[in-house]
XYZ file of C-alpha atoms in Angstrom:
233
model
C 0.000 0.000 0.000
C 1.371 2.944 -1.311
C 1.292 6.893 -0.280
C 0.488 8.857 -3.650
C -1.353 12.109 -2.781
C -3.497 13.646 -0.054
C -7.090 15.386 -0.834
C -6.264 18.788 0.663
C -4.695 21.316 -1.759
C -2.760 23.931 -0.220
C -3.575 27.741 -0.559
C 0.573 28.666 -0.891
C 3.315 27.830 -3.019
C 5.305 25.396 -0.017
C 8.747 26.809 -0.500
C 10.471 25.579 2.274
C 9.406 21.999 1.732
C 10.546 22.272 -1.979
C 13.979 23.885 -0.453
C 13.723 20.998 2.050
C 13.572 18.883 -1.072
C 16.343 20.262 -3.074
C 18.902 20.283 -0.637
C 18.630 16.611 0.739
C 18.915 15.478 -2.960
C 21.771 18.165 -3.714
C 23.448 16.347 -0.990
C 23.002 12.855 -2.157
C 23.841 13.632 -5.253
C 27.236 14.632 -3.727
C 27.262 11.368 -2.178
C 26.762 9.384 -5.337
C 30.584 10.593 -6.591
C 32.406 9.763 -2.919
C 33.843 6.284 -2.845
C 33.024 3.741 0.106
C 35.919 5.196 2.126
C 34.665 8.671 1.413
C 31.143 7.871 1.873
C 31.662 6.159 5.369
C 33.581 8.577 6.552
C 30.846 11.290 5.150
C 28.221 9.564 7.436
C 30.307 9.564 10.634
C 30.979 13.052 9.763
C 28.097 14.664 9.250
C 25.332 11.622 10.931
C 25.216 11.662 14.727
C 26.782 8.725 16.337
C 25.264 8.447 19.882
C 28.567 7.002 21.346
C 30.568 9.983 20.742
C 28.747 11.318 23.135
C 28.142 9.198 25.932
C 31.472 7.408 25.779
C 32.279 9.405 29.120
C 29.742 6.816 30.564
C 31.297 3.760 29.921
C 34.353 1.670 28.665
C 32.205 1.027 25.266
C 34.677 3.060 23.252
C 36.782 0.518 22.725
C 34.232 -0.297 20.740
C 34.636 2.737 17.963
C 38.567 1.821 17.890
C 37.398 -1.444 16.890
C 35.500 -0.194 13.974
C 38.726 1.981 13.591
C 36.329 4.663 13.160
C 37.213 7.187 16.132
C 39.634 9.010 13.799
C 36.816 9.744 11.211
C 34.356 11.097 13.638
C 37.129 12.818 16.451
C 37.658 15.891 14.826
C 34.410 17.143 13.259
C 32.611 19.635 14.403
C 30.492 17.931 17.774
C 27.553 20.516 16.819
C 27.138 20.792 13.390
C 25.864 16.797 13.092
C 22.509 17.461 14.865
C 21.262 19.620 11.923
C 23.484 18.307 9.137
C 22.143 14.788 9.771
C 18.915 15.676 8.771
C 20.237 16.243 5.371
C 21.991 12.938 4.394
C 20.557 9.829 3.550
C 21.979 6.329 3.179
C 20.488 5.263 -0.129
C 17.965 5.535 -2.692
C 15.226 4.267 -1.448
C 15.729 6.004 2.353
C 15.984 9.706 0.273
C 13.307 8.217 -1.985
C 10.992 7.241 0.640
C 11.986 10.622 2.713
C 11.196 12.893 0.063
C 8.125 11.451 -1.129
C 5.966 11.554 2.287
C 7.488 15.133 3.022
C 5.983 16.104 -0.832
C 2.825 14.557 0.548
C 2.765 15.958 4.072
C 4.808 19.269 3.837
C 2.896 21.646 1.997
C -0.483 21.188 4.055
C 1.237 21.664 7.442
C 3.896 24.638 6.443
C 0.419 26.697 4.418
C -0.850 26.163 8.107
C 2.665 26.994 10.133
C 3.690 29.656 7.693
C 6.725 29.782 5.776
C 9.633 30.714 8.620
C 7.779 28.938 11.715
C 7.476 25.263 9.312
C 11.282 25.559 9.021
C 11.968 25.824 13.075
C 9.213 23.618 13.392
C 10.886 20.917 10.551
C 14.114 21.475 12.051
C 13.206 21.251 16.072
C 11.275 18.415 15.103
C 14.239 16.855 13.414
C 16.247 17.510 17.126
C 13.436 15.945 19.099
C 13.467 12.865 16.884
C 17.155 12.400 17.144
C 17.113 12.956 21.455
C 14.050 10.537 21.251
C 16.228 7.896 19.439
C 19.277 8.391 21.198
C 17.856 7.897 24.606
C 16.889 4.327 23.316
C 20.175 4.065 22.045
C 22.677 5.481 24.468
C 25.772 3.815 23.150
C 25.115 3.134 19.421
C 28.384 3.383 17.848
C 26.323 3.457 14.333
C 25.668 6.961 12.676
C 22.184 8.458 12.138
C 21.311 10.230 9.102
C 18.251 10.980 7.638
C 15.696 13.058 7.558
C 13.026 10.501 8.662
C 12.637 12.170 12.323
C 11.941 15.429 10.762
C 9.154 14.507 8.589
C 7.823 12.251 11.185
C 6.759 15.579 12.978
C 5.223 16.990 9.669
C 3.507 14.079 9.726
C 2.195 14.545 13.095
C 0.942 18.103 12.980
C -0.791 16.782 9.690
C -2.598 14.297 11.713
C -3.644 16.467 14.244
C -4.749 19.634 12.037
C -5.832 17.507 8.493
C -6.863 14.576 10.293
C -10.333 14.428 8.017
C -8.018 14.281 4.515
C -8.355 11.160 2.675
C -4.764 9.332 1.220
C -5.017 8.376 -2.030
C -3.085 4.828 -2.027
C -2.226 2.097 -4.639
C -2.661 -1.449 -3.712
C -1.425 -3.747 -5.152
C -3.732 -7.645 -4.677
C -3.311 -9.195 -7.989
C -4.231 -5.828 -10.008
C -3.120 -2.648 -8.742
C -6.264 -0.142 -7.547
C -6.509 3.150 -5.604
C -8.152 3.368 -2.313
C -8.655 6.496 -0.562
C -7.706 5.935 3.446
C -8.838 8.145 5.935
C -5.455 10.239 7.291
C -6.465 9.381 10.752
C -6.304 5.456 9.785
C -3.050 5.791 7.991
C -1.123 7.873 10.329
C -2.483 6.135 13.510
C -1.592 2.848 12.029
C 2.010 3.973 11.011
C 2.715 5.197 14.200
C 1.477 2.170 15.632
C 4.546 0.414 13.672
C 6.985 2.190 14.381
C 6.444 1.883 18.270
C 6.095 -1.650 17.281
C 9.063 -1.933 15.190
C 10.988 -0.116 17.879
C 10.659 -2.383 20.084
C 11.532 -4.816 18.218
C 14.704 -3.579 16.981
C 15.848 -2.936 20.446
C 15.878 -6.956 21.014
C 16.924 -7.837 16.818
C 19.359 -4.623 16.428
C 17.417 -3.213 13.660
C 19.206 -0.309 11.642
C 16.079 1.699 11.213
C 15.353 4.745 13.856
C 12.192 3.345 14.454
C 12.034 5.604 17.464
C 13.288 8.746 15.704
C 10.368 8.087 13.691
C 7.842 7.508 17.164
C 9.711 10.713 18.572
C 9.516 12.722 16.111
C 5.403 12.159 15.304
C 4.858 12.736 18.993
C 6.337 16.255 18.767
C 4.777 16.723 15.696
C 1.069 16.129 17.435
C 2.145 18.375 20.619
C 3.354 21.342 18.128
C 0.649 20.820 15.874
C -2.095 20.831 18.379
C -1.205 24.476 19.809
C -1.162 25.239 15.846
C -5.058 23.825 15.512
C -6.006 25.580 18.716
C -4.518 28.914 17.309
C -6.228 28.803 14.064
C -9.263 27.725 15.318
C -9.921 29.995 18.104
């Protein structure tokens, strides 16, 4: 079942989502030229690797100089990786997938934000996501990139303020058809997974930031319910 369109049109042009959208695939384009040594060493960069900062806590660094990482990651900028991650994306089908539900979600929720209070919201939700995920994963010596926690909020806010849209899906059973889904259903059930899938991936060791993804919807509601109540009242 797959996200095509939503049945809300928005009343502005969405330029920060489309500037969103050009710069995370500006950046993987600049990916696509790095070899694998670059390209890892990109990630550690410019992702946020939880263990580089709670390695005070514990002996677990040995950890990083077995992955003979620590000299990749030691002298970049400690800051700059909590915004930077949400640019970068591991793949095709993560910037693909990323891209796609922000295109569906963004413009709704920045015509209702505004142009300059979408981008703190994208951006603090992005933060949120990433604390969220890192407090389930303390010691992760594996770098997070992506902007998955980010549009997690968007899609939050949209399910609190466009929560009577319709998704327009394609299923596939034999021959492909559209349905129309209630946003409500959809989002409620997506979140659902990802608390599920969280969970799980705490016990498998699942690469996906499942809970970046839970954290970042969560904010996304609490933001996006002061935003209903404001342009309501």
């Amino acid at each position: 079942m797959f996200p095509l369109y939503d049945t809300i049109p928005s009343r502005k042009k969405p330029y920060i989502t489309y500037t969103i959208i050009f710069i995370n695939v500006a950046v993987f384009l600049y990916e696509l030229i790095l070899n694998n040594t670059e390209l890892q060493q990109f990630f550690f960069n410019y992702g946020v690797v939880p263990l580089r900062y709670t390695h005070v806590l514990t002996n677990k660094i040995k950890y990083v100089y077995q992955w003979n990482i620590i000299e990749n990651i030691i002298y970049s900028n400690p800051i700059f990786p909590f915004i930077s991650h949400m640019f970068v994306h591991g793949g095709w089908s993560h910037i693909l997938g990323n891209m796609w539900f922000l295109w569906i979600f963004g413009d709704n929720v920045e015509d209702r934000m505004g142009h300059f209070n979408y981008l703190l919201f994208y951006l603090t939700g992005g933060l949120f996501a990433l604390f969220f995920h890192m407090a389930f994963n303390l010691f992760s010596p594996y770098p997070l990139v992506g902007a998955s926690g980010a549009i997690s909020a968007v899609m939050g806010a949209y399910f609190v303020n466009f929560w009577y849209s319709k998704i327009v899906s394609l299923v596939i059973w034999f021959v492909p058809f559209l349905i129309e889904i209630p946003a409500f259903i959809y989002l409620f059930v997506w979140f659902t997974i990802q608390i599920l899938n969280g969970t799980l991936s705490n016990i498998t060791g699942s690469g996906v930031a499942y809970w970046a993804h839970a954290g970042g919807f969560i904010y996304g509601m609490i933001i996006g319910s002061r935003v209903r109540r404001r342009y309501y009242i």
